[in-house]
Coordinates of C-alpha atoms and ligand atoms in Angstrom, one line a residue:
X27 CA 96.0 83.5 84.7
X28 CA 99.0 81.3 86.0
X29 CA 101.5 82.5 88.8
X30 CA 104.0 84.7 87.9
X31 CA 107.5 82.9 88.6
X32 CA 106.6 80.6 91.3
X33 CA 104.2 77.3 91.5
X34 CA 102.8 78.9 94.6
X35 CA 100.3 81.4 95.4
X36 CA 98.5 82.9 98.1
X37 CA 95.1 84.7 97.1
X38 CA 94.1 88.0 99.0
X39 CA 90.7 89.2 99.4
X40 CA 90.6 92.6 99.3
X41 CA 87.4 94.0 101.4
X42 CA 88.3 97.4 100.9
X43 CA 90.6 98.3 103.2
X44 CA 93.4 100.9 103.0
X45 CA 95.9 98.4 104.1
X46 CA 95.0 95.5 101.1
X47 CA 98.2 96.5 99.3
X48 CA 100.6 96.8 102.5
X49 CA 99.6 92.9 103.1
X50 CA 100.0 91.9 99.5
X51 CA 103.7 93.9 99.8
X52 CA 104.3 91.9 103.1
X53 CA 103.6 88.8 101.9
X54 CA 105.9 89.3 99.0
X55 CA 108.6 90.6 101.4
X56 CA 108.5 86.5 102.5
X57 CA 108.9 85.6 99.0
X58 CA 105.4 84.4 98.6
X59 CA 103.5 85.3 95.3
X60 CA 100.4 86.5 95.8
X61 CA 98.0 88.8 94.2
X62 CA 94.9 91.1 95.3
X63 CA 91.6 89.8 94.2
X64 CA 88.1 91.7 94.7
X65 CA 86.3 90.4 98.4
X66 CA 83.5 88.3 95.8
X67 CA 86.1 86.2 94.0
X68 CA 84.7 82.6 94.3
X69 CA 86.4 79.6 96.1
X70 CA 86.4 77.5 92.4
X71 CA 88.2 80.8 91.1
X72 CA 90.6 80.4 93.5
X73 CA 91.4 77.0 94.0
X74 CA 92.3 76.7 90.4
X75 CA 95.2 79.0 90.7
X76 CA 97.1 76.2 93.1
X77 CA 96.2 78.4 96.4
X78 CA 98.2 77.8 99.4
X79 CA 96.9 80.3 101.1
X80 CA 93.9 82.8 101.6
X81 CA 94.1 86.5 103.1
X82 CA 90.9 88.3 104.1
X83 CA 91.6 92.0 104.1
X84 CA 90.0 94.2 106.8
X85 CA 87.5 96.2 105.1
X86 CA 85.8 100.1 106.0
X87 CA 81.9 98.6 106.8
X88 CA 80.5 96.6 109.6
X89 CA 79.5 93.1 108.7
X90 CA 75.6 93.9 109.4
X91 CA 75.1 96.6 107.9
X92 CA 73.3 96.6 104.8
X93 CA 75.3 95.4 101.3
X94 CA 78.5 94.7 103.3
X95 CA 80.7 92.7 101.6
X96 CA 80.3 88.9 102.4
X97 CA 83.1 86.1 101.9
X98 CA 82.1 82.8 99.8
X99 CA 81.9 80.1 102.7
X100 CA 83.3 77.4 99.9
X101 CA 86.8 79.1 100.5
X102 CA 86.8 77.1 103.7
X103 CA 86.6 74.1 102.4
X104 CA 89.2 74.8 99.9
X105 CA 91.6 73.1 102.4
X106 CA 93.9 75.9 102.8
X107 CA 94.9 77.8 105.9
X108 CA 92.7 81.2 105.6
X109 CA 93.3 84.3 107.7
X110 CA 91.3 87.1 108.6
X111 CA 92.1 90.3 109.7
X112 CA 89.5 92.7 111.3
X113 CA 86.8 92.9 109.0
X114 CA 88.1 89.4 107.4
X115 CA 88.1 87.7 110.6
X116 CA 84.4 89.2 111.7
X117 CA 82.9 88.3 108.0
X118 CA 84.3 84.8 108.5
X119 CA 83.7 84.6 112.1
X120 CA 79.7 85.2 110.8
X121 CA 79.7 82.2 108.5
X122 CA 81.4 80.0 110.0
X123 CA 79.4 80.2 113.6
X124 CA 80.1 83.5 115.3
X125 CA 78.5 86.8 116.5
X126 CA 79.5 89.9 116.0
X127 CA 78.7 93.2 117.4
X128 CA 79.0 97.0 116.8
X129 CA 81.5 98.5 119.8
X130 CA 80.5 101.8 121.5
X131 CA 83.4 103.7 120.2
X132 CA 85.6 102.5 117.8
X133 CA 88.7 101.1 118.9
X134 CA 91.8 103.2 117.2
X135 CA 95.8 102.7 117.8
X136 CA 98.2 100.7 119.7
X137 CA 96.9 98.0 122.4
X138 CA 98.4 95.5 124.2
X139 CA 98.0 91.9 123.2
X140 CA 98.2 89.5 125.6
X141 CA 98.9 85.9 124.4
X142 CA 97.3 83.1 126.0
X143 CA 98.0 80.3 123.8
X144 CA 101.9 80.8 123.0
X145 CA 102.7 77.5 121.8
X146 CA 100.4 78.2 118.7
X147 CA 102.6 78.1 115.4
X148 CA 100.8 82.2 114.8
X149 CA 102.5 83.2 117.5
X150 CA 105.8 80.9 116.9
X151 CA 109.1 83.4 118.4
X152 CA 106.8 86.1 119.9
X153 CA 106.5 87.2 123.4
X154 CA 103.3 86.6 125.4
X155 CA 103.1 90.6 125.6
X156 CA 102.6 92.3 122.4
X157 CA 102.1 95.6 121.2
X158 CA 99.3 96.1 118.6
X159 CA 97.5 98.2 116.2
X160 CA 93.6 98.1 116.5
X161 CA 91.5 99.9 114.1
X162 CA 87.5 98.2 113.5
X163 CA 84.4 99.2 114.5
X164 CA 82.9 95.8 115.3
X165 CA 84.4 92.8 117.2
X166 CA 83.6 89.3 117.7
X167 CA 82.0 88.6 120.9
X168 CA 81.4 84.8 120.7
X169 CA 82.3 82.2 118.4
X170 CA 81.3 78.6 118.4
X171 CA 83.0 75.3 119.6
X172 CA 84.9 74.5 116.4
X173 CA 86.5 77.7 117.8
X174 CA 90.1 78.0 120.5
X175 CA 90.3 81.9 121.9
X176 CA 94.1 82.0 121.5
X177 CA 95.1 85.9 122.9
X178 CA 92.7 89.0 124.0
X179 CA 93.2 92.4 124.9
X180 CA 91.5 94.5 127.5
X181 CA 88.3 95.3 125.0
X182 CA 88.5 92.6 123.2
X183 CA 88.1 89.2 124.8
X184 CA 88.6 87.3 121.4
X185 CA 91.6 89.2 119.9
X186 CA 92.6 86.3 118.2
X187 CA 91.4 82.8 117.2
X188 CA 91.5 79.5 115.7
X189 CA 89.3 77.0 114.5
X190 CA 90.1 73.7 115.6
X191 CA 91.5 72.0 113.1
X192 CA 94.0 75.2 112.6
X193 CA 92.9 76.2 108.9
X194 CA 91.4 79.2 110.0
X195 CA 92.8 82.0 112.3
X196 CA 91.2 85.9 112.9
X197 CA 92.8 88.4 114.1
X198 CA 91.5 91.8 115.4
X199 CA 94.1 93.9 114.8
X200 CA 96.4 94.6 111.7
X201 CA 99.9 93.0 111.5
X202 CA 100.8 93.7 108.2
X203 CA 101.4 97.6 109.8
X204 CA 104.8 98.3 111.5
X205 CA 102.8 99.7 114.2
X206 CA 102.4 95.7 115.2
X207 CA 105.3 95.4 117.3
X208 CA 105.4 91.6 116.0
X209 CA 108.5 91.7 113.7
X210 CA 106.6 90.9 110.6
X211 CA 106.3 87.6 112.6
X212 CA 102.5 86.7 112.5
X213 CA 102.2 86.8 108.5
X214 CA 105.7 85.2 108.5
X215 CA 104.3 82.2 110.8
X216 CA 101.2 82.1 109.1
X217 CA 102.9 82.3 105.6
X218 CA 105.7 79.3 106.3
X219 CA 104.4 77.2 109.6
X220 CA 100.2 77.2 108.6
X221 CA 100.2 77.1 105.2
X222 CA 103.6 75.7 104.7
X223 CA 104.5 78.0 101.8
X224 CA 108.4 77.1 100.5
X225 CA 109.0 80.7 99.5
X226 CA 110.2 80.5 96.4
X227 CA 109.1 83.5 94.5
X228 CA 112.0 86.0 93.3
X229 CA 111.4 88.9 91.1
X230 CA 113.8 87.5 89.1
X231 CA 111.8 84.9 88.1
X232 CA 109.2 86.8 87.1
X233 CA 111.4 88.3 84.6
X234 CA 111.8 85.2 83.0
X235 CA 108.5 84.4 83.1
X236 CA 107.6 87.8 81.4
X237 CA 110.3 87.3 78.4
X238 CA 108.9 83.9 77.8
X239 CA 105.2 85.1 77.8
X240 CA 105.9 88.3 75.4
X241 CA 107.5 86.5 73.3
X242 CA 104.6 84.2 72.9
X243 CA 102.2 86.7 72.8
X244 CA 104.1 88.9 70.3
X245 CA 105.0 86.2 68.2
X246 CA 106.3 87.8 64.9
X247 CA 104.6 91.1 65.2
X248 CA 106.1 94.5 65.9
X249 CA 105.0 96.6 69.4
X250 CA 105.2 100.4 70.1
X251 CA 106.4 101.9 73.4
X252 CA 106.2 105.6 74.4
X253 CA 109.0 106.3 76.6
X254 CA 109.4 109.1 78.8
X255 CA 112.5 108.3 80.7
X256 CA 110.4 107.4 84.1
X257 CA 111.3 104.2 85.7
X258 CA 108.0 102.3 84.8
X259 CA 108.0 102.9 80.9
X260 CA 111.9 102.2 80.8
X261 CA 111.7 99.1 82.6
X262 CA 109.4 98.0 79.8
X263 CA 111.1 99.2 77.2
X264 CA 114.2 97.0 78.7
X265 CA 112.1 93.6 79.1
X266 CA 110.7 94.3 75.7
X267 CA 114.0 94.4 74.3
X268 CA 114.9 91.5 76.0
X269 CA 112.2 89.6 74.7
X270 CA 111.9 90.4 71.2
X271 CA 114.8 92.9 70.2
X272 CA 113.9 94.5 67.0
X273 CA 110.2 93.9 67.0
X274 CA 110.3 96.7 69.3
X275 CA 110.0 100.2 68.3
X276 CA 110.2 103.1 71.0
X277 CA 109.9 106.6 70.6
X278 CA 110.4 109.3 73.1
X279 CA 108.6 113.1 72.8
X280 CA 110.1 115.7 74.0
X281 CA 107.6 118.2 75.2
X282 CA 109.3 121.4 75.4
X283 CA 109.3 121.1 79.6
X284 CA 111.7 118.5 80.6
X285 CA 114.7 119.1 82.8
X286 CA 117.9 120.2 81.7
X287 CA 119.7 117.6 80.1
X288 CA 116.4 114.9 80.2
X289 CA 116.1 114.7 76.3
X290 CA 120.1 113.5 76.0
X291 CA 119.8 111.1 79.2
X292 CA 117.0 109.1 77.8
X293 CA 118.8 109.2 74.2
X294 CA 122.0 108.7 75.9
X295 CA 120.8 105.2 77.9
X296 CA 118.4 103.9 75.4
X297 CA 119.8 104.6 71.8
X298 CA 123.7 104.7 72.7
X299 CA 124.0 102.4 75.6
X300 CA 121.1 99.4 75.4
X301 CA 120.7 100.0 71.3
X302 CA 117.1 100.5 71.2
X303 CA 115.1 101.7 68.0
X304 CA 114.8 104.5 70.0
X305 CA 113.1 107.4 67.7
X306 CA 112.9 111.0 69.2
X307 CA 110.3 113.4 68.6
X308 CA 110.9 117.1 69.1
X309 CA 108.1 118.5 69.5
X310 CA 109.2 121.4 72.0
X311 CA 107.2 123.9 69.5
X312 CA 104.1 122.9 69.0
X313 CA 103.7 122.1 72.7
X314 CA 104.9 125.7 73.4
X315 CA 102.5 127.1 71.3
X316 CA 99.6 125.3 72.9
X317 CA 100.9 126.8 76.1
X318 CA 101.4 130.5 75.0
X319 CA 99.6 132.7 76.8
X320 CA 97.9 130.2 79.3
X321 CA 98.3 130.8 83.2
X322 CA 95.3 128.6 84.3
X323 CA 97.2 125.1 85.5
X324 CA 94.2 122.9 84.6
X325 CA 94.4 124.4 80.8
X326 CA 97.9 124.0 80.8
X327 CA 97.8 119.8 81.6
X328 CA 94.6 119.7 79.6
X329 CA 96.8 121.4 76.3
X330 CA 99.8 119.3 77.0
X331 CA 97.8 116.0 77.5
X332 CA 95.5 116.9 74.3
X333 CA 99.2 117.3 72.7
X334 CA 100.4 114.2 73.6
X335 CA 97.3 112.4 72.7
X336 CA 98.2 114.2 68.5
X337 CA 101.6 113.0 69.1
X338 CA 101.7 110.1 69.4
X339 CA 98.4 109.6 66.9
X340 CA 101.4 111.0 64.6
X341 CA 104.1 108.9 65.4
X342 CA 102.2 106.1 65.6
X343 CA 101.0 106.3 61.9
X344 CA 104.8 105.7 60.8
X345 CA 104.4 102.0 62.1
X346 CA 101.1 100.8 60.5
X347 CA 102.5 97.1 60.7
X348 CA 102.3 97.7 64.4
X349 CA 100.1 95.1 66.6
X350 CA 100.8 96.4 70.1
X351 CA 101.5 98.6 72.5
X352 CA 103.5 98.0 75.4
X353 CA 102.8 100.4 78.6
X354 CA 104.2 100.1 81.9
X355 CA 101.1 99.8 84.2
X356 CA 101.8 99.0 87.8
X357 CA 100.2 96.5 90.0
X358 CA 98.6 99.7 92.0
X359 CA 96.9 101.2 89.8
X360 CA 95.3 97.5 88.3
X361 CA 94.2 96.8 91.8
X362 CA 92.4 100.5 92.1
X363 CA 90.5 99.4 88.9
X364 CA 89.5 96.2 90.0
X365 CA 88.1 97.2 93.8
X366 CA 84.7 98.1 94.4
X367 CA 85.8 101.1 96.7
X368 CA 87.0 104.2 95.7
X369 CA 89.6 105.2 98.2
X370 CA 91.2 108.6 98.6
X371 CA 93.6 107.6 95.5
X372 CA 91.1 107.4 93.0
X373 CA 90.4 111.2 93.7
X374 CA 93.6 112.3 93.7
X375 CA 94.6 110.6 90.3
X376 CA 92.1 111.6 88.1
X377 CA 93.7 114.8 87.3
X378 CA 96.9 113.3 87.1
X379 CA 95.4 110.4 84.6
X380 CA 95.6 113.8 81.6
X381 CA 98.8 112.7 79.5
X382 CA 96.9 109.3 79.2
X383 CA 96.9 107.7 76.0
X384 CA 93.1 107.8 74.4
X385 CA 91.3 104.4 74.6
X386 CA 90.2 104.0 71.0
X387 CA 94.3 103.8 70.2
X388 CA 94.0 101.0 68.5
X389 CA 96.6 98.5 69.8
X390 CA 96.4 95.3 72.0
X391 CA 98.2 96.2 75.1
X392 CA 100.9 94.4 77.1
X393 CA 101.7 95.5 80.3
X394 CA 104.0 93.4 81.7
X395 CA 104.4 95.3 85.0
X396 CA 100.7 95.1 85.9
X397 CA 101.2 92.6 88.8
X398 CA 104.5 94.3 90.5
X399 CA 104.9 96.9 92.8
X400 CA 107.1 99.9 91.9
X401 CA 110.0 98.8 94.1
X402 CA 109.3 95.7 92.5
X403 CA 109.6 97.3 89.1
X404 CA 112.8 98.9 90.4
X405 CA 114.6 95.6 91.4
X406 CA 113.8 94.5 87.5
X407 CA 115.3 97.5 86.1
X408 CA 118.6 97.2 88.2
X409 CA 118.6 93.3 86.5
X410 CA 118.1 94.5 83.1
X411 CA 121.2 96.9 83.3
X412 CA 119.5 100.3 84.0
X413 CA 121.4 102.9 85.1
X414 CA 120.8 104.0 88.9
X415 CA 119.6 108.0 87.8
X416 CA 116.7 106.0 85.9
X417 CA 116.0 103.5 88.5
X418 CA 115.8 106.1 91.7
X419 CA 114.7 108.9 89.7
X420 CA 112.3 111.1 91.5
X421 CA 108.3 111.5 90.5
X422 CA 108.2 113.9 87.5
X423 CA 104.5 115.6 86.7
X424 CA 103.5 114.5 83.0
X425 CA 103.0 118.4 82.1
X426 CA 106.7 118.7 83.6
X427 CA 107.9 122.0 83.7
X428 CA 105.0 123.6 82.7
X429 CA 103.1 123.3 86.6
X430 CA 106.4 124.5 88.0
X431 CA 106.3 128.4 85.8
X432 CA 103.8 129.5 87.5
X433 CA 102.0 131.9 85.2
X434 CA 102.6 131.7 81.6
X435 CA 105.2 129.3 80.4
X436 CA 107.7 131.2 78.4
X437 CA 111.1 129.9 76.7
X438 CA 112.9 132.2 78.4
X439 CA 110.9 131.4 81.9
X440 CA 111.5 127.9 81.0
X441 CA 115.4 128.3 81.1
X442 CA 115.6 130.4 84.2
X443 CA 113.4 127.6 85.8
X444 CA 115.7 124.7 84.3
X445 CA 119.1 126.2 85.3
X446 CA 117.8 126.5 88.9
X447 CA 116.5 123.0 89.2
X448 CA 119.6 121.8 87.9
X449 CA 121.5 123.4 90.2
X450 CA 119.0 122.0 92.8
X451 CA 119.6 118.3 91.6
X452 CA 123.5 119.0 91.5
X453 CA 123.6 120.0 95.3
X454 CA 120.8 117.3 96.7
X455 CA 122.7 114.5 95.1
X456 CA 125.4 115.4 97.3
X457 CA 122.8 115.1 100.5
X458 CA 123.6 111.7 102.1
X459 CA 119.9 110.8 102.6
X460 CA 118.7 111.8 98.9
X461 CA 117.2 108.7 98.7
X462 CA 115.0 109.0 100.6
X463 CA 113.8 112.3 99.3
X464 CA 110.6 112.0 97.3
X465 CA 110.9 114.8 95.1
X466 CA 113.3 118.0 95.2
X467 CA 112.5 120.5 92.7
X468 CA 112.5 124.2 91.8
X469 CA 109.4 126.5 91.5
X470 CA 109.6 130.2 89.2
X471 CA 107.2 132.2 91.3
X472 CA 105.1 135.0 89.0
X473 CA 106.7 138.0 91.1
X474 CA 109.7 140.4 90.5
X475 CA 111.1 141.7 94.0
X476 CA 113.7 144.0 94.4
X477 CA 117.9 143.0 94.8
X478 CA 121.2 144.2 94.8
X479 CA 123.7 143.1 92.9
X480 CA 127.1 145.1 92.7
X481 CA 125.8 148.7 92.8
X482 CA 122.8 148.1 90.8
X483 CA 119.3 147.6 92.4
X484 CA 117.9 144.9 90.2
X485 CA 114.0 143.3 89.9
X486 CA 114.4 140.1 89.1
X487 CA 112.8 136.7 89.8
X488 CA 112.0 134.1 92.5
X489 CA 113.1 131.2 93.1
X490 CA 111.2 128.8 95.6
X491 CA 112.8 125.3 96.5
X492 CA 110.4 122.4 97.3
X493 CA 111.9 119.4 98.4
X494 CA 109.7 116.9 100.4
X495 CA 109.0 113.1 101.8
X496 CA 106.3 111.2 101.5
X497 CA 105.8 107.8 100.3
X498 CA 103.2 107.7 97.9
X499 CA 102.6 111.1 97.1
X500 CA 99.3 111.5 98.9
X501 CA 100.5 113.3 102.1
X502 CA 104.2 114.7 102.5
X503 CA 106.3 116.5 104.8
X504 CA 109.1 119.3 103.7
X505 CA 112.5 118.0 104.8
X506 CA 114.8 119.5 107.3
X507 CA 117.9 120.1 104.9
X508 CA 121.3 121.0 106.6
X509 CA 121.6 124.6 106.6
X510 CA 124.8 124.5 104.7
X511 CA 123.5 122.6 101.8
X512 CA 120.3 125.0 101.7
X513 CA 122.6 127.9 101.9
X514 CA 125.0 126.6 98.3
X515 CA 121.9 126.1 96.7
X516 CA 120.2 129.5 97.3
X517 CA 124.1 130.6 96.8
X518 CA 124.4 129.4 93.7
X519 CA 121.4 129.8 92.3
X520 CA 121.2 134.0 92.8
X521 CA 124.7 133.9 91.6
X522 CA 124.7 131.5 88.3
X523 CA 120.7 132.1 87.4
X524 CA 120.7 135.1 85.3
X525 CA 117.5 136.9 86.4
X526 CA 116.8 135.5 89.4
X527 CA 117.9 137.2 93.0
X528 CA 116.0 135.1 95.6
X529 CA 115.5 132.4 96.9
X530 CA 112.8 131.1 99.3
X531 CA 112.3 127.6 101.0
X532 CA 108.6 126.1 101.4
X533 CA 108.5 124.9 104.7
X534 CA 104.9 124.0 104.3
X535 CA 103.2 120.0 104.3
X536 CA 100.4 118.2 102.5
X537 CA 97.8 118.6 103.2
X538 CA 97.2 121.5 103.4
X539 CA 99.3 122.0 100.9
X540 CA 100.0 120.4 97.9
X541 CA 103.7 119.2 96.4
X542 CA 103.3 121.1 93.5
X543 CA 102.9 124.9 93.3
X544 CA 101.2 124.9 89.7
Ligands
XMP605 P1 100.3 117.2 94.4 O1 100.9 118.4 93.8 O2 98.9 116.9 94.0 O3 101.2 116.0 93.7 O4 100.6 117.1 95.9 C1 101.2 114.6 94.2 C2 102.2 113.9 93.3 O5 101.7 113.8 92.0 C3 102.6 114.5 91.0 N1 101.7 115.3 90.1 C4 101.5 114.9 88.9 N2 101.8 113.8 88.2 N3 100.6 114.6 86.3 C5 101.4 113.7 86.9 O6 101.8 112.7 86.2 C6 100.2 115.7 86.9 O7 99.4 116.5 86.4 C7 100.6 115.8 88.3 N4 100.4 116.8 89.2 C8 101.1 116.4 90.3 C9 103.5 115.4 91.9 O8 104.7 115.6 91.3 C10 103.6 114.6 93.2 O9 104.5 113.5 93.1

């Protein structure tokens, strides 16, 4: 595997910590390239990638106990700066001459760093008082000579420190968090004064990079792409097109539970606008009549993701000259597949995973996304011409509308629900922090309560509005709307929804809750 747009690299060994991808996202913040490897990848692996530069994650288990991950000790004699951080620094700490022991309690949240060796390049435009964020278990309570003790804290005497020649340096706490009052200065000094990286990497390079290696790898042949509008599979679609033009074939299903108006946007940007062999599959019926008379939401995805799985089997039978398939994996989900930890993620995914294509589909895949992160992927589509509603548009369920009726999915259920969300969309587009909104959507509740309208009483429908932040979906808080936009949409929605005469707010967070109603 070579280095995607830049000569450099800087390998991170990930020991299973929950903040492996927020250092791989700060190093590429410095324009570094660098990629997460498992905590067992060898130092021969490494060095023949051109390795400036070695991370050591921190990791959930002490270094003693029993099957704890260990570090390869040939990585330090690689000859490039290495640097640990909390579990990292204690596993190196134990081979390269240290001891480390179990604290009483375990030391959690901001702590004061106090820096006694200032001059050190680590510590290059910092003040000798630092705020910091601790969270381990163990610490190291000696190390040997080759060691310099270059700042401590009130628990912990060796906070951090440096091997003498300066290719090693272990820290206790966690700067790649913005808890770590340091400016993003520490992995920035380690990054460009230790290991003398020149920064060149730009995701723009990698996009040439990917055009050059699709086109090799595709050579003459033809390659598939299921598009759904979303930002990862369009960005494919786009460097696809790029790369080989007409080799590439991509065809869109409509499921019967998009948003208004989804169908004729993706049609709109791909077939119109970028030229795409772009065919479209209506399939609306026979996805409604898998969903007929279901109210159970796990039936419901497991129907729709059975569908999809038929559909595209279908579709895919009108390209037999077809060699590959082209899907637009992100760098997250690769790196959950390759560590030996299963953190809370891989939980909450697995029901999301039904939508999936089967794995006997018969293609060789290319995901040219898989080392990127979705902002990442974002920057690329914005290069390749993509129009901002595709390249900020919010997380949409694969079973779509469908989770959002609760109780049976209906056509005419599905239309109330659709003009209410549009007239959601409409209104929070006019919010001036909408983008930082993670999703704002409307729920049909299962329950008729009583209204007015004129002189009539009327039963009619609910409405519920769920609009939220979060930033990966995992935990989320509902957001504090102004009260007049909440009021126009509620407004609007009694008045121009045909069977529908309230409208209620979900003011609650996950967890407990969940985003989605289903
Ligand atoms: P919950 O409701 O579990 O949702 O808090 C977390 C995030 O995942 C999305 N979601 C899904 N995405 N298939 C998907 O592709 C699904 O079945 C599904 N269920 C929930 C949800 O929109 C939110 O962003």
């Amino acid at each position: 595997m070579d280095d995607r747009g830049s000569n450099e690299f800087c390998a991170i060994l990930d020991f299973g910590s929950q903040y492996s991808q927020l250092i791989a996202r700060r190093v590429r913040e410095n324009r570094v390239y660098c990629e997460i490897l498992p905590h067992d990848t060898s130092a021969a692996q490494i060095s023949q990638r051109g390795c400036k530069g070695v991370i050591l994650s921190g990791g959930p288990c002490g270094v003693y106990e029993q099957d704890a991950p260990q570090v390869d000790p040939g990585i330090f004699q690689l000859g490039v700066p290495v640097l640990g951080i909390c579990y990292g620094m204690q596993a190196a700490c134990q081979v390269l001459g240290g001891m480390v022991t179990p604290v009483e309690e375990r030391e959690y949240g901001d702590t004061t760093l106090f820096v006694d060796r200032s001059d050190d390049p680590i510590f290059h435009g910092l003040d000798e008082k630092l705020k910091v964020w601790m969270s381990h278990g163990d610490r190291v309570m000696e190390v040997s000579e080759r060691f310099t003790t270059l700042a401590h804290t009130e628990n912990a005497p060796l906070a951090v420190v440096r091997d003498k020649e300066g290719k090693f340096y272990g820290l206790q706490f966690h700067p790649e968090v913005t808890h770590t009052r340091d400016d993003g200065k520490i992995i920035n000094n380690f990054l460009y004064r230790i290991c003398r990286f020149s920064g060149d990497w730009e995701v723009q390079d990698y996009v040439a990079q990917a055009v050059e290696e699709i086109r090799s790898t595709v050579g003459d042949k033809r390659v598939i792409c299921a598009l759904s509008g979303g930002v990862d599979s369009s960005v494919v679609a786009l460097l696809l097109h790029r790369a080989i033009g007409e080799q590439l074939t991509c065809f869109f299903i409509d499921n019967g539970v998009l948003r208004q108006g989804e169908a004729e946007q993706v049609c709109g940007v791909f077939r119109d606008g970028f030229g795409l062999d772009f065919r479209f599959i209506d399939a609306t019926d026979r996805f409604l009549e898998q969903l007929s008379g279901v109210i159970d939401p796990e039936t419901k995805r497991h129907r729709i993701g059975h569908q999809f799985i038929e559909e595209f089997r279908e579709a895919a039978k009108q390209f037999p000259d077809a060699t590959f398939l082209a899907q637009g994996t992100l760098y997250p989900d690769v790196i959950e597949s390759v560590s030996p930890f299963e953190g809370p993620s891989a939980t909450i995914k697995s029901h999301h995973n039904v939508g999936g294509l089967p794995k006997d589909h018969g293609f060789e895949l290319i995901e040219p996304l898989r080392f990127l992160f979705k902002d990442e992927a974002r920057q690329i589509g914005k290069e390749l011409g993509l129009p901002d509603e595709i390249v900020h548009r919010q997380p949409f369920p694969g079973p779509g509308l469908a989770i959002r009726v609760i109780g049976e999915v209906t056509r005419e259920r599905l239309r109330v629900l659709r003009k209410a969300d549009a007239i959601v969309q409409e209104e929070m587009v006019t919010y001036s922090d909408y983008r930082s909104v993670w999703q704002s959507f409307a729920v049909l509740l299962p329950v008729q309560t009583v209204g007015v309208q004129g002189d009539q009483r009327t039963y009619d429908d609910v409405i519920a509005l769920r609009i939220v932040d979060s930033t990966d979906g995992m935990t989320a808080d509902w957001v504090h709307l102004p009260e007049d936009l909440l009021a126009r949409m509620s407004n609007r929605i009694v008045n121009e929804v045909t069977g529908v005469n309230r409208v209620v707010l979900d003011i609650s967070s996950k967890p407990p809750s969940t985003i989605e109603w289903e």
